[in-house]
Coordinates of C-alpha atoms in Angstrom, one line a residue:
M1087 CA 23.0 48.2 146.7
A1088 CA 21.3 50.8 148.0
S1089 CA 24.0 51.4 150.6
H1090 CA 26.9 51.0 147.9
K1091 CA 24.3 53.4 145.9
S1092 CA 24.8 56.0 148.1
F1093 CA 27.8 56.0 148.8
N1094 CA 28.7 56.5 145.4
E1095 CA 26.3 60.0 145.3
A1096 CA 28.0 61.2 148.7
Q1097 CA 30.9 60.8 146.6
L1098 CA 29.4 62.9 143.6
L1099 CA 28.7 65.9 145.9
I1100 CA 32.1 65.6 147.7
D1101 CA 33.4 65.6 144.1
E1102 CA 31.8 69.0 143.1
E1103 CA 31.5 70.8 146.4
I1104 CA 35.7 70.2 145.5
A1105 CA 35.3 71.4 142.0
D1106 CA 33.3 74.3 143.1
L1107 CA 35.4 75.1 145.7
T1108 CA 39.0 75.1 143.8
V1109 CA 37.1 76.9 140.9
R1110 CA 36.5 79.9 143.6
M1111 CA 39.7 79.8 144.4
R1112 CA 40.8 80.5 141.0
N1113 CA 38.7 83.3 140.3
S1114 CA 39.8 84.6 143.8
I1115 CA 42.9 83.7 142.9
R1116 CA 42.3 85.4 140.0
L1117 CA 41.2 89.5 141.6
L1118 CA 43.5 89.2 143.8
K1119 CA 46.0 89.7 141.3
I1120 CA 44.0 92.4 139.2
Q1121 CA 44.3 93.8 142.4
R1122 CA 47.6 93.9 143.5
N1123 CA 48.3 94.6 139.6
A1124 CA 46.1 97.8 139.7
A1125 CA 47.5 99.0 143.4
I1126 CA 50.9 98.6 141.7
R1127 CA 49.8 100.3 138.7
V1128 CA 48.4 103.7 141.4
L1129 CA 51.8 103.0 143.3
K1130 CA 54.1 103.7 139.6
T1131 CA 51.7 106.4 138.7
R1132 CA 51.9 108.3 142.8
R1133 CA 56.3 107.0 141.8
N1134 CA 56.0 109.6 138.5
E1135 CA 54.5 112.4 140.0
L1136 CA 56.4 112.4 142.5
A1137 CA 59.2 113.3 140.2
P1138 CA 58.2 113.2 136.9
A1139 CA 61.1 113.6 134.1
L1140 CA 59.8 117.7 133.5
K1141 CA 61.1 117.8 136.8
L1142 CA 64.5 117.1 135.3
P1143 CA 66.5 119.7 134.2
E1144 CA 67.1 120.8 130.6
E1145 CA 71.3 120.2 130.4
I1146 CA 70.1 116.9 132.5
I1147 CA 67.5 115.8 129.9
V1148 CA 69.5 117.3 126.9
Q1149 CA 72.8 115.1 128.3
I1150 CA 70.6 111.8 128.0
F1151 CA 68.9 112.9 124.1
I1152 CA 72.7 113.6 123.4
I1153 CA 74.0 109.8 123.7
L1154 CA 71.5 108.7 123.0
R1155 CA 72.2 110.8 119.6
D1156 CA 75.7 109.0 120.0
T1157 CA 75.5 106.0 121.0
S1158 CA 72.3 104.7 118.4
D1159 CA 73.8 104.1 113.9
R1160 CA 73.5 108.2 114.4
H1161 CA 71.5 108.8 111.9
P1162 CA 68.9 111.7 113.0
K1163 CA 66.0 108.6 111.9
S1164 CA 67.8 107.3 114.6
W1165 CA 66.7 110.0 117.4
H1166 CA 65.1 113.2 116.6
Q1167 CA 62.1 111.6 117.8
V1168 CA 62.3 112.5 120.9
T1169 CA 61.2 116.2 120.0
H1170 CA 58.4 114.7 119.7
I1171 CA 57.9 113.5 122.7
C1172 CA 55.6 116.3 125.1
R1173 CA 56.5 119.3 124.5
Y1174 CA 58.6 120.1 127.1
W1175 CA 61.3 117.5 126.0
R1176 CA 60.7 119.6 122.2
G1177 CA 61.3 122.3 123.2
A1178 CA 64.6 120.7 125.9
A1179 CA 66.6 119.7 122.2
I1180 CA 64.8 122.0 120.2
G1181 CA 66.6 124.5 122.0
W1182 CA 69.9 123.2 122.8
P1183 CA 72.7 123.5 119.9
A1184 CA 74.6 121.5 120.6
L1185 CA 72.2 118.6 119.8
W1186 CA 72.1 119.9 116.1
A1187 CA 75.9 120.3 115.4
R1188 CA 76.2 117.2 114.2
L1189 CA 75.3 116.1 110.4
Y1190 CA 75.1 112.7 109.5
N1191 CA 74.1 111.2 106.0
P1192 CA 71.6 114.1 107.0
P1193 CA 67.6 113.2 104.4
H1194 CA 67.4 116.8 102.5
A1195 CA 64.2 117.8 104.0
L1196 CA 66.9 117.7 107.4
A1197 CA 70.0 119.4 106.4
A1198 CA 68.7 123.0 106.5
L1199 CA 66.1 122.8 109.7
M1200 CA 69.8 120.9 112.0
L1201 CA 71.5 123.9 110.3
E1202 CA 69.2 126.7 112.1
R1203 CA 68.8 124.6 115.3
S1204 CA 72.1 124.6 115.3
Q1205 CA 72.6 128.0 115.2
S1206 CA 76.4 129.0 115.9
M1207 CA 77.9 126.1 117.3
L1208 CA 80.6 124.8 115.0
L1209 CA 79.8 121.4 113.1
D1210 CA 80.4 118.2 112.5
V1211 CA 80.0 116.9 109.0
S1212 CA 79.6 112.9 108.1
L1213 CA 78.5 112.2 104.6
S1214 CA 78.8 108.1 103.2
T1215 CA 75.7 108.6 101.0
L1216 CA 74.1 111.6 98.7
E1217 CA 69.9 110.8 98.0
P1218 CA 69.8 111.1 94.1
K1219 CA 67.7 113.8 93.7
H1220 CA 69.1 116.2 95.8
S1221 CA 72.4 115.6 96.2
I1222 CA 73.6 119.2 94.6
Q1223 CA 71.2 121.0 96.5
T1224 CA 71.8 119.4 100.0
L1225 CA 75.9 120.0 99.2
T1226 CA 74.8 123.2 98.7
I1227 CA 73.3 124.1 102.0
I1228 CA 75.5 122.4 103.7
L1229 CA 79.3 124.1 102.6
G1230 CA 76.9 127.5 102.9
Q1231 CA 78.2 126.7 105.6
I1232 CA 82.0 126.4 105.2
E1233 CA 83.5 128.8 107.6
R1234 CA 82.1 127.5 110.8
I1235 CA 83.0 123.0 109.7
R1236 CA 84.9 121.8 112.3
S1237 CA 85.4 118.0 110.9
L1238 CA 84.3 117.2 107.7
S1239 CA 84.1 113.1 105.9
F1240 CA 83.2 112.1 102.5
R1241 CA 83.2 108.4 102.2
A1242 CA 82.9 106.3 98.9
M1243 CA 82.2 109.3 96.9
P1244 CA 81.6 109.0 93.3
P1245 CA 85.4 110.5 91.1
T1246 CA 84.1 113.7 89.9
F1247 CA 82.8 114.6 93.3
L1248 CA 85.6 116.9 93.9
D1249 CA 84.2 118.9 90.9
I1250 CA 81.0 118.6 92.2
V1251 CA 82.8 120.2 95.7
H1252 CA 84.8 122.8 93.5
D1253 CA 81.2 123.9 91.8
V1254 CA 79.4 124.4 95.3
L1255 CA 81.9 127.0 97.2
A1256 CA 81.7 128.8 93.5
N1257 CA 78.7 129.4 93.5
L1258 CA 78.8 131.1 97.2
G1259 CA 79.0 134.3 96.1
R1260 CA 81.5 135.4 99.0
D1261 CA 85.5 134.6 100.4
W1262 CA 84.6 131.8 102.0
K1263 CA 87.0 130.2 103.9
A1264 CA 87.3 127.0 106.1
A1265 CA 89.2 129.0 109.8
S1266 CA 87.4 126.5 111.2
L1267 CA 88.6 123.4 109.4
Q1268 CA 89.8 121.1 111.6
S1269 CA 89.7 117.4 109.7
L1270 CA 89.4 117.1 106.7
A1271 CA 88.7 113.0 104.9
V1272 CA 88.3 112.6 101.6
G1273 CA 87.3 108.8 100.2
L1274 CA 87.0 108.8 96.5
E1275 CA 85.6 105.7 94.5
P1276 CA 88.4 104.5 91.6
G1277 CA 87.3 105.3 87.9
P1278 CA 89.2 106.7 85.4
R1279 CA 91.8 110.2 85.2
P1280 CA 89.5 113.3 84.2
V1281 CA 91.2 115.6 82.4
V1282 CA 90.9 118.3 85.3
V1283 CA 92.2 117.3 88.1
R1284 CA 90.5 118.5 91.1
L1285 CA 92.7 118.2 94.5
A1286 CA 91.0 118.2 98.2
L1287 CA 93.6 121.0 99.9
D1288 CA 93.4 123.5 96.4
V1289 CA 89.1 123.0 96.8
F1290 CA 88.3 122.7 100.3
R1291 CA 91.6 125.2 101.1
P1292 CA 92.2 124.5 105.3
T1293 CA 93.9 126.4 107.0
G1294 CA 96.8 125.3 109.4
L1295 CA 94.5 124.3 112.2
L1296 CA 93.4 121.4 110.4
R1297 CA 94.9 118.5 112.8
C1298 CA 93.5 115.6 110.5
L1299 CA 93.6 115.0 107.4
S1300 CA 92.6 112.1 104.8
L1301 CA 92.3 110.9 101.1
S1302 CA 91.5 107.6 100.1
G1303 CA 91.0 108.1 96.2
G1304 CA 92.0 110.5 94.0
R1305 CA 95.3 111.9 93.7
Y1306 CA 97.1 114.8 96.3
D1307 CA 100.1 116.5 95.9
L1308 CA 103.5 116.5 98.4
A1309 CA 103.9 119.4 97.8
M1310 CA 101.0 121.3 99.7
L1311 CA 101.1 119.5 102.4
P1312 CA 103.4 122.8 103.9
L1313 CA 100.2 123.9 103.9
V1314 CA 99.2 122.8 106.9
P1315 CA 102.1 122.0 108.4
N1316 CA 100.6 120.8 112.5
L1317 CA 98.8 117.8 111.1
T1318 CA 98.6 115.2 113.9
A1319 CA 97.3 112.6 112.1
L1320 CA 98.1 111.9 108.1
Y1321 CA 96.6 109.0 106.2
L1322 CA 97.9 109.3 102.6
Y1323 CA 95.7 106.3 100.5
G1324 CA 95.0 107.8 97.5
K1325 CA 97.1 107.6 94.5
S1326 CA 100.4 111.6 94.4
L1327 CA 99.6 113.3 90.8
R1328 CA 103.7 113.3 89.7
Q1329 CA 106.3 111.4 90.9
I1330 CA 108.7 112.7 93.9
T1331 CA 111.9 111.7 95.1
G1332 CA 113.3 111.3 98.1
V1333 CA 114.6 113.8 99.2
E1334 CA 111.5 115.1 98.7
F1335 CA 109.1 113.0 100.9
T1336 CA 111.6 113.5 103.5
E1337 CA 111.4 116.8 104.2
A1338 CA 107.2 117.0 103.9
L1339 CA 107.8 114.6 107.1
R1340 CA 110.6 116.1 108.5
H1341 CA 107.5 119.5 108.9
M1342 CA 105.5 117.0 110.7
Q1343 CA 106.9 117.7 114.0
F1344 CA 103.3 117.3 115.4
L1345 CA 102.6 114.1 113.5
E1346 CA 101.5 111.3 116.1
I1347 CA 100.2 108.8 113.2
L1348 CA 101.0 107.9 110.1
K1349 CA 99.5 105.9 106.6
I1350 CA 100.8 106.0 103.1
D1351 CA 100.1 103.6 100.5
W1352 CA 104.0 103.4 100.0
K1353 CA 103.0 102.1 95.4
R1354 CA 100.5 104.6 94.8
L1355 CA 103.1 107.7 96.2
H1356 CA 105.4 107.1 93.0
L1357 CA 108.4 107.4 95.0
R1358 CA 111.8 107.2 93.2
Q1359 CA 115.7 106.9 94.5
F1360 CA 114.4 105.9 97.6
P1361 CA 116.3 106.1 100.6
P1362 CA 117.3 109.6 99.3
T1363 CA 120.9 109.3 98.8
S1364 CA 123.7 107.0 100.9
Q1365 CA 124.3 109.5 104.0
S1366 CA 120.6 110.5 104.3
Q1367 CA 119.6 112.2 107.8
P1368 CA 117.2 110.9 110.6
I1369 CA 114.0 112.2 110.5
H1370 CA 112.6 113.3 113.1
L1371 CA 109.3 112.8 113.9
P1372 CA 108.8 113.0 118.4
C1373 CA 105.2 112.5 118.0
L1374 CA 104.6 109.7 116.3
R1375 CA 102.7 107.5 117.9
E1376 CA 101.1 105.0 115.1
L1377 CA 103.2 104.2 111.7
E1378 CA 101.1 102.0 109.1
I1379 CA 102.6 101.1 105.6
V1380 CA 100.7 99.2 102.7
H1381 CA 101.4 98.1 98.7
G1382 CA 105.7 98.7 99.9
H1383 CA 108.8 96.6 99.4
Q1384 CA 111.5 95.0 101.9
D1385 CA 114.8 97.3 101.0
H1386 CA 112.1 100.6 101.1
F1387 CA 110.7 99.0 103.3
D1388 CA 114.5 98.9 105.9
S1389 CA 116.2 101.7 103.9
F1390 CA 112.6 103.4 105.7
L1391 CA 112.7 102.9 109.6
S1392 CA 115.5 103.2 110.2
L1393 CA 116.0 106.9 108.7
M1394 CA 112.9 107.3 111.4
A1395 CA 113.8 108.8 115.0
H1396 CA 110.2 108.2 116.5
P1397 CA 110.4 107.6 120.3
N1398 CA 106.9 107.9 121.0
L1399 CA 106.1 105.1 118.8
H1400 CA 103.8 102.2 119.6
Q1401 CA 102.2 100.9 117.2
L1402 CA 103.2 99.2 113.7
S1403 CA 101.9 97.7 110.9
I1404 CA 103.6 96.2 107.8
S1405 CA 102.5 95.1 104.3
S1406 CA 104.5 93.4 101.0
P1407 CA 102.2 93.1 98.3
D1408 CA 105.4 91.2 97.6
S1409 CA 107.0 88.6 99.2
V1410 CA 110.0 89.2 100.6
N1411 CA 113.8 88.1 100.1
N1412 CA 114.5 87.2 103.9
L1413 CA 111.3 86.4 105.6
G1414 CA 113.9 86.2 109.2
T1415 CA 116.4 89.1 108.7
F1416 CA 112.6 91.6 107.8
I1417 CA 111.5 91.1 111.1
Q1418 CA 114.2 91.5 112.7
S1419 CA 114.3 94.9 110.9
L1420 CA 111.2 95.5 112.3
V1421 CA 111.2 93.7 116.2
S1422 CA 115.2 96.9 115.6
T1423 CA 112.2 99.5 115.3
I1424 CA 110.2 98.0 118.7
E1425 CA 113.3 99.0 120.8
T1426 CA 113.8 101.9 119.3
G1427 CA 109.8 103.0 120.0
D1428 CA 108.0 103.2 122.7
F1429 CA 106.1 99.9 122.9
S1430 CA 104.3 97.9 126.2
P1431 CA 105.8 94.8 126.6
L1432 CA 104.4 92.7 123.8
Q1433 CA 103.4 88.6 125.1
Y1434 CA 100.1 87.7 122.6
L1435 CA 101.2 86.8 119.8
R1436 CA 98.8 85.3 116.5
V1437 CA 100.2 84.0 113.7
E1438 CA 97.7 83.3 110.1
D1439 CA 98.7 82.0 106.7
E1440 CA 100.1 85.5 105.7
Y1441 CA 100.8 87.6 108.9
F1442 CA 101.4 88.1 111.9
T1443 CA 100.1 90.5 114.8
L1444 CA 102.3 91.2 118.1
S1445 CA 100.2 92.7 120.7
A1446 CA 100.4 93.6 124.2
R1447 CA 96.7 93.3 124.7
P1448 CA 94.6 90.3 123.7
E1449 CA 92.5 89.9 120.6
S1450 CA 89.8 91.6 122.0
S1451 CA 91.2 94.9 122.1
Y1452 CA 95.6 95.1 120.4
W1453 CA 94.3 97.7 118.7
L1454 CA 94.4 100.7 122.2
G1455 CA 98.0 99.0 122.9
S1456 CA 101.0 98.2 121.9
L1457 CA 101.3 95.9 118.6
L1458 CA 103.6 94.7 115.4
H1459 CA 101.4 93.4 112.4
M1460 CA 102.5 92.2 109.7
Y1461 CA 101.0 90.7 106.1
V1462 CA 103.4 89.9 103.6
P1463 CA 102.0 87.2 101.3
I1464 CA 103.9 83.6 101.2
D1465 CA 106.9 82.5 98.5
D1466 CA 104.6 80.5 96.0
D1467 CA 107.4 77.8 95.3
A1468 CA 107.9 77.2 98.3
G1469 CA 107.3 73.0 99.3
E1470 CA 103.1 72.6 100.1
D1471 CA 103.4 71.0 103.3
D1472 CA 105.3 72.5 105.2
R1473 CA 105.3 76.5 103.5
G1474 CA 103.1 77.9 106.6
F1475 CA 104.6 75.8 109.5
Q1476 CA 108.1 77.8 107.8
F1477 CA 106.3 81.4 108.1
V1478 CA 105.8 80.2 111.7
V1479 CA 109.0 79.2 112.2
D1480 CA 110.8 82.5 111.2
I1481 CA 108.9 85.2 113.3
I1482 CA 109.5 82.7 116.0
S1483 CA 113.4 82.0 115.6
S1484 CA 112.8 86.0 115.0
I1485 CA 112.2 87.4 118.2
T1486 CA 112.8 85.0 121.1
P1487 CA 116.3 83.9 119.3
F1488 CA 119.0 81.5 120.9
D1489 CA 121.0 83.9 122.3
N1490 CA 118.2 85.7 124.4
P1491 CA 114.9 84.0 124.2
D1492 CA 113.2 86.2 127.2
K1493 CA 113.4 89.2 123.8
I1494 CA 109.9 89.0 123.7
P1495 CA 107.5 87.5 126.7
L1496 CA 105.0 85.6 125.3
R1497 CA 103.0 84.6 127.4
Y1498 CA 100.1 83.8 124.4
I1499 CA 100.3 82.3 121.3
Y1500 CA 97.3 81.5 118.3
L1501 CA 98.0 79.4 115.7
A1502 CA 96.5 78.9 112.8
D1503 CA 96.6 75.5 110.8
F1504 CA 99.9 75.0 110.3
D1505 CA 101.3 71.5 110.6
A1506 CA 104.5 70.5 111.9
P1507 CA 106.9 68.5 112.7
V1508 CA 107.2 66.8 116.8
D1509 CA 110.9 67.8 117.0
Q1510 CA 110.5 70.9 115.3
F1511 CA 108.0 71.9 117.1
T1512 CA 109.5 71.2 120.4
R1513 CA 112.9 72.3 119.5
L1514 CA 111.2 75.9 118.5
F1515 CA 108.5 76.9 120.6
A1516 CA 111.5 74.9 123.8
P1517 CA 113.0 78.7 125.2
L1518 CA 109.2 80.4 125.7
R1519 CA 108.9 79.4 129.7
H1520 CA 106.4 82.5 130.4
L1521 CA 104.1 81.4 128.0
E1522 CA 100.4 81.1 129.7
T1523 CA 98.2 79.7 127.1
I1524 CA 98.5 78.5 123.6
E1525 CA 95.7 78.5 121.1
V1526 CA 95.6 75.9 118.0
Y1527 CA 93.5 74.1 115.7
H1528 CA 93.1 70.4 115.1
K1529 CA 96.5 69.6 113.0
L1530 CA 98.8 71.7 115.6
A1531 CA 96.5 70.5 118.6
L1532 CA 97.6 66.9 118.4
V1533 CA 101.8 67.6 117.3
L1534 CA 101.3 70.4 120.6
F1535 CA 100.2 67.1 122.5
K1536 CA 102.8 64.7 122.3
A1537 CA 104.8 67.9 121.8
L1538 CA 104.0 67.3 125.9
H1539 CA 104.0 64.3 126.0
M1540 CA 107.2 64.0 125.0
A1541 CA 108.8 66.2 126.8
S1542 CA 107.3 64.9 130.6
G1543 CA 110.5 62.3 130.0
M1544 CA 112.9 65.2 130.2
P1545 CA 114.1 66.6 133.3
R1546 CA 112.4 69.5 135.3
T1547 CA 114.7 72.3 134.5
S1548 CA 113.8 71.6 131.0
I1549 CA 110.2 71.3 131.1
L1550 CA 108.2 72.4 127.2
F1551 CA 105.6 75.2 129.1
P1552 CA 106.4 75.2 132.4
K1553 CA 103.2 78.3 132.9
L1554 CA 101.3 76.8 130.9
Q1555 CA 98.1 77.1 132.3
C1556 CA 95.8 76.7 129.5
I1557 CA 95.6 75.4 126.3
I1558 CA 92.3 76.9 123.5
C1559 CA 92.2 74.0 119.9
H1560 CA 89.9 74.1 117.3
G1561 CA 88.6 71.3 116.0
V1562 CA 86.7 69.8 113.3
Y1563 CA 84.7 67.0 114.4
P1564 CA 82.2 66.6 117.2
T1565 CA 84.0 64.9 119.4
L1566 CA 87.9 64.4 119.9
S1567 CA 88.9 60.6 118.5
S1568 CA 90.7 58.9 120.8
D1569 CA 93.9 58.5 119.8
V1570 CA 94.1 62.8 120.4
F1571 CA 92.6 62.3 123.8
N1572 CA 94.7 59.4 124.3
E1573 CA 97.7 61.8 124.2
L1574 CA 96.0 64.8 125.2
H1575 CA 95.1 63.4 128.8
D1576 CA 99.0 61.8 128.5
S1577 CA 100.4 65.1 128.9
L1578 CA 98.5 66.4 130.6
L1579 CA 98.9 63.6 133.3
S1580 CA 102.3 63.9 132.6
R1581 CA 102.9 67.7 133.3
Q1582 CA 100.6 67.4 136.8
A1583 CA 103.0 65.1 138.0
Q1584 CA 106.6 66.2 136.7
I1585 CA 105.5 69.9 137.8
E1586 CA 105.2 71.0 141.5
G1587 CA 102.6 73.8 142.4
A1588 CA 101.0 73.4 139.7
V1589 CA 98.0 75.8 138.8
P1590 CA 94.6 75.1 137.8
F1591 CA 95.0 73.7 134.1
K1592 CA 91.7 74.5 131.3
L1593 CA 91.0 72.9 128.5
E1594 CA 88.8 74.7 125.6
L1595 CA 87.2 73.3 122.8
V1596 CA 85.8 74.5 119.8
G1597 CA 83.8 73.2 117.8
C1598 CA 83.7 69.9 119.5
K1599 CA 79.9 69.3 120.5
Y1600 CA 80.2 66.7 123.4
L1601 CA 83.0 64.8 125.0
D1602 CA 82.3 61.3 125.7
E1603 CA 81.6 60.4 129.8
S1604 CA 84.4 58.2 131.1
Q1605 CA 86.3 61.4 128.7
A1606 CA 85.3 63.7 130.6
N1607 CA 85.3 61.6 133.5
Q1608 CA 89.3 61.0 133.1
L1609 CA 89.6 64.7 132.4
E1610 CA 88.1 65.8 135.5
E1611 CA 89.6 63.2 137.6
I1612 CA 93.9 65.1 137.1
G1613 CA 92.4 68.1 137.5
V1614 CA 91.7 70.3 134.1
E1615 CA 88.7 72.4 133.8
V1616 CA 86.9 71.0 130.3
V1617 CA 84.6 74.4 128.8
I1618 CA 82.9 73.7 125.5
R1619 CA 82.0 76.2 123.5

């Protein structure tokens, strides 16, 4: 019994010793970590002493400040705190006028200070709001420097805003001139027509140096455009002060030989007698790259586009408030416009319910390259079941005609949630032999799978989408039903057997939370990469 007790006591002593060693080891490790962190801090401190920010040239520091200003939300509160970091930074910032020459919604208390620090630099001013308490004072301070303002942008201003600006400029007490103004944008909120109509070009009196003019809301007079003949960008989204004839409109454009961007609200032009005559002369705009027309009508669009000579056009956007007489004919006229411009190959097609976009780049960056964008409401008298897909039929038939299917070699197609008979879908898309990716929603996905499956029995020369590499399927259910999966699996299996040297195939399921394990295994067995997102 005694020996048994001594054994237990010995075991307890051993356990206590082990516990004590563990505690001592942990304390030692903690102490070593503290020493390590202290050493790291010393090394970092010495490294900073060897290469401190104080030794950076002032020009580099200020460039960092400018990048910070331009990559933030541009409001002064987001970047002017750099003047509070240290004396050297403050001196560099305050002593660099270019840093203070961009005024974006400056608080009233900071506006005068920024103008002072900008010295004689040209100013870029953008106001999307005015502080209620100081709006007149802030405008007076900023517009007091009208001679050195290079760009001036006002957004969402009250209907009486031009009256306010007129009074401010009239009270400057000197004969002023907007001698440096290169860009003017005035956006007014809608409101009743004022008793006295102010025009932006009258109020700001720009010179021939003006390159960009944007007017939205308010009114304008087309007869004043010859005062600014060197425009490269013109945005007319306001309302014409009066009715204008087709001759006035075309003559105004003919004088804009440097115009690169033209965007017009056609309805607000108050245009009559267009086209001017049956034998109107072409409108040569040799520099035009981007053309956008909203709220127009098919007849006017067709006439206007037929008059235009635009060898450098590479972006065209059309929006009609009404259904068109013949959608196919309308699209063909737009395609003809593409052929007379400088469009890169248009390989990406996106079709939604009432608009489509043809572009040279994918959706994420298509506004940077060549594109054709069109919005037209679909006739409500069409049948509910096929009205949407008929829109697709009109588009595809126009851009890939039967006699020239490679006219626009599409590589990527996005189709919204349309529905269609399988045979019609197959006939329509069979000519698209360059297609690599198709993106569809759940209704059309099943149609696509059936079409691919049915096409597997055709001769190899008639394979549907022979270069297809990826299907992106948007679903509304967490899993693929057995019917949908079977159609998908059988169609892909048939393609793999039919196409010699088939490239790896990718299936992206958007909105599908997961695949059944057996489904995933079956797709993997036939070499299909599955991405769920």
